[in-house]
CSV table of C-alpha atoms in Angstrom, one decimal:
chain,number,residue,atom,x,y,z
F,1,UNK,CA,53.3,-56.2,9.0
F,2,UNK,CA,52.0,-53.0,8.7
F,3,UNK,CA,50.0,-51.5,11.4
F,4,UNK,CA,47.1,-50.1,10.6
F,5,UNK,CA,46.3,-46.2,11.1
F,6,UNK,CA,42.6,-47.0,11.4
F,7,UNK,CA,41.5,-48.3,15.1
F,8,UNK,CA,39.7,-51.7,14.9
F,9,UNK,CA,35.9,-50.4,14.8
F,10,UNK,CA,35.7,-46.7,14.3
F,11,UNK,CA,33.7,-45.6,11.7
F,12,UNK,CA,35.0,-43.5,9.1
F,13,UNK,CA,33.9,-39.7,9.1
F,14,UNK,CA,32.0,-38.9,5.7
F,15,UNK,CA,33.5,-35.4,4.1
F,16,UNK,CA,30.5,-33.3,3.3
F,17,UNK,CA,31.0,-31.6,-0.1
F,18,UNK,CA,30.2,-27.6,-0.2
F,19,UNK,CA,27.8,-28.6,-2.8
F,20,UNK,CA,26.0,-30.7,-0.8
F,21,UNK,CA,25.8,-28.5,2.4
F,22,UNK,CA,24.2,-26.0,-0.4
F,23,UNK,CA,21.5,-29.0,-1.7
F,24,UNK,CA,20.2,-29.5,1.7
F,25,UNK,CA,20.5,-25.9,2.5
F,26,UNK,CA,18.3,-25.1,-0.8
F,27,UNK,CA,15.9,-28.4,0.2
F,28,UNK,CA,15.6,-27.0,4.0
F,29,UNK,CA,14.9,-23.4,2.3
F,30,UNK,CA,12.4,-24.7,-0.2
F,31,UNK,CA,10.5,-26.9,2.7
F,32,UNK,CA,10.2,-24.0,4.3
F,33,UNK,CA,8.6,-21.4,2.0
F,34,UNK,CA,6.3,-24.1,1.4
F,35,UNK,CA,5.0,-24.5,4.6
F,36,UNK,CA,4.8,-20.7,4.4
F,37,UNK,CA,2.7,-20.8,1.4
F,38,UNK,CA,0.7,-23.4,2.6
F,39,UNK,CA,-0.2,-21.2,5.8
F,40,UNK,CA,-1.0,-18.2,4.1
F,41,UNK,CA,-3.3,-20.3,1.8
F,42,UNK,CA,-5.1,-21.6,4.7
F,43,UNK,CA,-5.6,-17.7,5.9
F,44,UNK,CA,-7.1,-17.1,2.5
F,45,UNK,CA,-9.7,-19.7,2.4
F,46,UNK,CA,-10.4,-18.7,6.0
F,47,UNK,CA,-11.7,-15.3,4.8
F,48,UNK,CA,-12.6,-16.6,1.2
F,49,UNK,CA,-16.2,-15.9,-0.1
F,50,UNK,CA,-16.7,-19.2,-1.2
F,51,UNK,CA,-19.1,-17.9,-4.2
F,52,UNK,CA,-16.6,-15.5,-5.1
F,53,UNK,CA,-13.6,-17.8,-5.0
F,54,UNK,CA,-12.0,-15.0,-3.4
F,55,UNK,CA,-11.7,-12.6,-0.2
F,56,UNK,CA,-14.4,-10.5,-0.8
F,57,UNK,CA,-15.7,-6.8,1.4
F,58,UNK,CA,-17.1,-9.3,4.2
F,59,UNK,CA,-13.8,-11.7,4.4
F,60,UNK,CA,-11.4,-8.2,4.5
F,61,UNK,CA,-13.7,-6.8,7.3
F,62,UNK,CA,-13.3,-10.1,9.4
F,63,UNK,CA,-9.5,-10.1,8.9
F,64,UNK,CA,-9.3,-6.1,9.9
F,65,UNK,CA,-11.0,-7.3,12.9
F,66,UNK,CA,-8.7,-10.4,13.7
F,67,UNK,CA,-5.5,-8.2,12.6
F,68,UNK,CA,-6.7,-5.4,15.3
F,69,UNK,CA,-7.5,-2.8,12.7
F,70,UNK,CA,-10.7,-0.8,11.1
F,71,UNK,CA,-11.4,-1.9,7.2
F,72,UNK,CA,-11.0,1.9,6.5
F,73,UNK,CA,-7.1,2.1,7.9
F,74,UNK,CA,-4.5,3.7,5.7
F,75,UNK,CA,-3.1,0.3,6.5
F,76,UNK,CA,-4.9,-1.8,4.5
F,77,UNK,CA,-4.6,-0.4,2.0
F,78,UNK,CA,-1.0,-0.5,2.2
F,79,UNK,CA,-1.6,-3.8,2.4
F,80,UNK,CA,-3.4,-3.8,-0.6
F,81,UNK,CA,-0.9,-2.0,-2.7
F,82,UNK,CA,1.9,-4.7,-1.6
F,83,UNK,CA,-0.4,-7.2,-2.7
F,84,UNK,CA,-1.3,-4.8,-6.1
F,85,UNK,CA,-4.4,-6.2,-6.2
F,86,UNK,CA,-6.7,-4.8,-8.7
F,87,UNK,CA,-10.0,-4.7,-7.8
F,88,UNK,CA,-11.3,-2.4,-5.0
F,89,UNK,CA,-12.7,-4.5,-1.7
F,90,UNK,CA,-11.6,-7.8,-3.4
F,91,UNK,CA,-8.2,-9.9,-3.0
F,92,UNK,CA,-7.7,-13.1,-5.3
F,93,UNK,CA,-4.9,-15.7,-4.2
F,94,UNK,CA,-2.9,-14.7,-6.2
F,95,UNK,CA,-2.5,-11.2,-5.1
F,96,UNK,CA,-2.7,-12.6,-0.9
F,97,UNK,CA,0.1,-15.1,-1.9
F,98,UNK,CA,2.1,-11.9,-3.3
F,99,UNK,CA,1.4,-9.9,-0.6
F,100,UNK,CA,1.9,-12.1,2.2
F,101,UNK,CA,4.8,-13.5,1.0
F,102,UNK,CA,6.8,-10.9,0.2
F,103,UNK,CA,5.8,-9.8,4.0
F,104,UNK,CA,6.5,-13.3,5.4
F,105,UNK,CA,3.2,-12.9,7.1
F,106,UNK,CA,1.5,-16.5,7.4
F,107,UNK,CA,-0.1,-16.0,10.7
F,108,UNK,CA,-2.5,-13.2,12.3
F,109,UNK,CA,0.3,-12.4,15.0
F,110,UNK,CA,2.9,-12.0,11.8
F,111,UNK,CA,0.6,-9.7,9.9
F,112,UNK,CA,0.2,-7.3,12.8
F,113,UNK,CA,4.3,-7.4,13.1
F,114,UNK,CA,4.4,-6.4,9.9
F,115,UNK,CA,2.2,-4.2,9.3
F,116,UNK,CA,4.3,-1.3,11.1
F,117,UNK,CA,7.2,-2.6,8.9
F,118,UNK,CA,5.2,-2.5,5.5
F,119,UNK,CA,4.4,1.6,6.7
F,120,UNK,CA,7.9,2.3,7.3
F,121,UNK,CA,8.2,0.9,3.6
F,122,UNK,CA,5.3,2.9,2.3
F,123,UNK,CA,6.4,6.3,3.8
F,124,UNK,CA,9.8,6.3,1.9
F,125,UNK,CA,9.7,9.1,-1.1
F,126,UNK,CA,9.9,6.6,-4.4
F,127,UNK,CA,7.3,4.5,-2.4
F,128,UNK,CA,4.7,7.2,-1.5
F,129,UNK,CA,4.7,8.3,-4.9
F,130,UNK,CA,3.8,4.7,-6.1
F,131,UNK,CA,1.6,3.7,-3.1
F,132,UNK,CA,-0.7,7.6,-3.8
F,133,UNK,CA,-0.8,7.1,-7.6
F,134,UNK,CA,-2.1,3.1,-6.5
F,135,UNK,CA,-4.5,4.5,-4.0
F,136,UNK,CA,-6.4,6.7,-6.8
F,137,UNK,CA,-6.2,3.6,-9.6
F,138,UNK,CA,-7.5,1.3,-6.9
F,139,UNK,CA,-10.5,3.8,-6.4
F,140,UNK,CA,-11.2,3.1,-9.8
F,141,UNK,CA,-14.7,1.2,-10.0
F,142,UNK,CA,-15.3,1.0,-13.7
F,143,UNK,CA,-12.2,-0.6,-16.2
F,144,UNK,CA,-12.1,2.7,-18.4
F,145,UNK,CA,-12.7,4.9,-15.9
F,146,UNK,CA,-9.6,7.6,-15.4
F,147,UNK,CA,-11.4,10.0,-12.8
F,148,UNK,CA,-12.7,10.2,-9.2
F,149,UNK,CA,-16.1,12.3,-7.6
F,150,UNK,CA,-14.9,15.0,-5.6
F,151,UNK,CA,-16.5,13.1,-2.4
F,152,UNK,CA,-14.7,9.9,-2.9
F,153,UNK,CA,-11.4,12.1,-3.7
F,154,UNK,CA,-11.8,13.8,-0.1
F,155,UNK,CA,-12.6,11.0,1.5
F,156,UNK,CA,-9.7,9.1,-0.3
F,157,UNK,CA,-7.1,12.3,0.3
F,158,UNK,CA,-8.0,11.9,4.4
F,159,UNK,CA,-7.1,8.2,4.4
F,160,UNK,CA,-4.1,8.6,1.8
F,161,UNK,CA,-2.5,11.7,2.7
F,162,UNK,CA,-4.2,13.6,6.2
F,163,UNK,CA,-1.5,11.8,8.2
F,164,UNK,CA,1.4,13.1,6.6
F,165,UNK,CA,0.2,16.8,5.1
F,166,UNK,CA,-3.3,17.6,7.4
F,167,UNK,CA,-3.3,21.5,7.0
F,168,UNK,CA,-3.0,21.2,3.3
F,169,UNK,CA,-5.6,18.2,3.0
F,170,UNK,CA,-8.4,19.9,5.5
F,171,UNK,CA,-7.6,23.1,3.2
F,172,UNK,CA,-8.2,21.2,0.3
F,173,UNK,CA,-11.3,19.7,1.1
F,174,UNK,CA,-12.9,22.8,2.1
F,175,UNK,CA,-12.1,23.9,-1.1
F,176,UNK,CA,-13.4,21.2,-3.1
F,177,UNK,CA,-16.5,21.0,-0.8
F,178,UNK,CA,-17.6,24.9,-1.5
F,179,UNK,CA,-16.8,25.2,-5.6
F,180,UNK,CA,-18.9,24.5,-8.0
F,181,UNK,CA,-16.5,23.6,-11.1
F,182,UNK,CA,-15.6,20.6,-11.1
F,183,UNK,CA,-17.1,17.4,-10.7
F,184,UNK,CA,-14.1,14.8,-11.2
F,185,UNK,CA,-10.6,14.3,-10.0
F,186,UNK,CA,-7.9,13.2,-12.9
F,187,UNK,CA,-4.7,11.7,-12.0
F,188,UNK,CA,-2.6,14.5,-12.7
F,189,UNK,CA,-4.3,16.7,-10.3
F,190,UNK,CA,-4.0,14.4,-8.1
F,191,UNK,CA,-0.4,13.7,-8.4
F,192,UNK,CA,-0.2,17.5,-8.5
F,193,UNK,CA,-1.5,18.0,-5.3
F,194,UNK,CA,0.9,16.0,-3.6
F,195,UNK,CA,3.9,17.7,-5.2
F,196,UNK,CA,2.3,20.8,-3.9
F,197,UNK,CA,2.2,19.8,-0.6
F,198,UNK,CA,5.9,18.5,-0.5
F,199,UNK,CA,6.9,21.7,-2.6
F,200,UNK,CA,5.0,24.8,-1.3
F,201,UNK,CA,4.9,26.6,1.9
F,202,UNK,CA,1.8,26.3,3.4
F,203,UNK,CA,-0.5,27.9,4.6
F,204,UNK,CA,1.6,31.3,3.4
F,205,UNK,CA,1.8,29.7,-0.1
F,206,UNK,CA,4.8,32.3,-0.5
F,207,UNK,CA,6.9,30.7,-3.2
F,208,UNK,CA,3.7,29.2,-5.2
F,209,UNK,CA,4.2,30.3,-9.1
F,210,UNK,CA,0.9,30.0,-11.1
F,211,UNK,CA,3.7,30.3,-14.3
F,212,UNK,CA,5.1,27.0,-13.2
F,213,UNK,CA,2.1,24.4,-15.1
F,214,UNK,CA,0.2,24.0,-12.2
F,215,UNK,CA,-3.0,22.7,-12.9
F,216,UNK,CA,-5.8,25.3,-12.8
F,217,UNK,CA,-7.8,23.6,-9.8
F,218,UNK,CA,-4.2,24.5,-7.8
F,219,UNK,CA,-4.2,27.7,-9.1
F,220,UNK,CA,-8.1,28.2,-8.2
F,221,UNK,CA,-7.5,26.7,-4.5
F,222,UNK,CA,-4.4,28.8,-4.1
F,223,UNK,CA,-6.8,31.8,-5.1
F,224,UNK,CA,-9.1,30.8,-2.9
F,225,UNK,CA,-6.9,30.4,0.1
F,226,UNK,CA,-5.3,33.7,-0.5
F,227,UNK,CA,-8.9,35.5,-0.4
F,228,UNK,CA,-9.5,33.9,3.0
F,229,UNK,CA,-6.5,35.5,4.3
């Protein structure tokens, strides 16, 4: 008789197919952003105006305070523009599930973390660009409105761009504080400024070119500068 290879008792040892190591890899994965979600839900209706059905200016002031920041930090609005919510002082759950999410912040401690990663994000080139031009649509109060008063557009340029360019920004806002012609900021002068501050030597403005399309305000703050000298 033929004896058998199999000792009497031993269990035989299942062969795990690479398709299903990947099932319960993708099941394991999917439990987890779940939980995620489910946490950064419960953060939402923690700071939720329940009238609103949303995080309203009260609910984002508490969670500045709990996160270890003021409401008015560059960084919340960073965290607004990774959210791209749409309406200034407000975040639906939509836009905190996006935000926090694509962060994979679902606790206080996790937001502060990332935080200093999401401004290492903001501050590259292609970003800044997107993150300024969000800054000035965010500022937007009304749905057809395309321009900015000259005091919300310093107070915005301080928060948005005095950190990376504050020579050129205090210069500015002197400037737009003492003249008397306009009223308004538009989006292309405020896109404008920001190439200008990337582009032109400052504060001996040397290789500015009035030929080269500036806007007028440029050219009229350029004038101004150089009359001060």
């Amino acid at each position: 008789m033929r004896r058998s290879s199999r000792k009497s008792g031993s269990a035989a040892i299942p062969v795990t197919s690479s398709s299903g190591v990947s099932d319960l890899f993708r099941c394991a994965t999917s439990k987890a952003v779940s939980k995620e979600m489910e946490r950064i839900d419960q953060l939402f209706h923690a700071y939720m105006d329940k009238s609103l059905g949303m995080v309203g200016p009260e609910g984002i002031e508490s969670f500045c305070l709990d996160v270890g920041i003021d409401h008015t930090d560059v960084r919340i609005l960073m965290l607004a523009w990774k959210m791209q919510a749409e309406k200034q002082g407000y975040f639906t759950l939509d836009e905190w599930r996006r935000g926090l999410s694509a962060l994979h912040a679902d606790t206080i401690l996790k937001i502060r973390k990332r935080l200093q990663e999401l401004e290492k994000e903001v501050m590259r080139p292609t970003n800044f660009l997107d993150f300024y031009v969000y800054a000035f649509c965010y500022s937007l109060a009304e749905e057809k409105q395309k321009n900015i008063d000259i005091e919300s557009a310093c107070e915005l340029l301080t928060v948005v761009l005095g950190f990376r360019f504050p020579l050129q920004v205090g210069k500015f806002i002197e400037y737009l504080k003492s003249q008397n012609d306009y009223k308004v900021i538009n989006l292309d002068q405020w896109t404008s400024f920001l190439r200008f501050c990337n582009e032109i030597n400052f504060p001996s403005l040397d290789n500015y070119d009035a030929e080269l399309a500036w806007p007028l305000i440029l050219d009229n703050f350029v004038e101004w500068m150089r009359e001060k000298l």
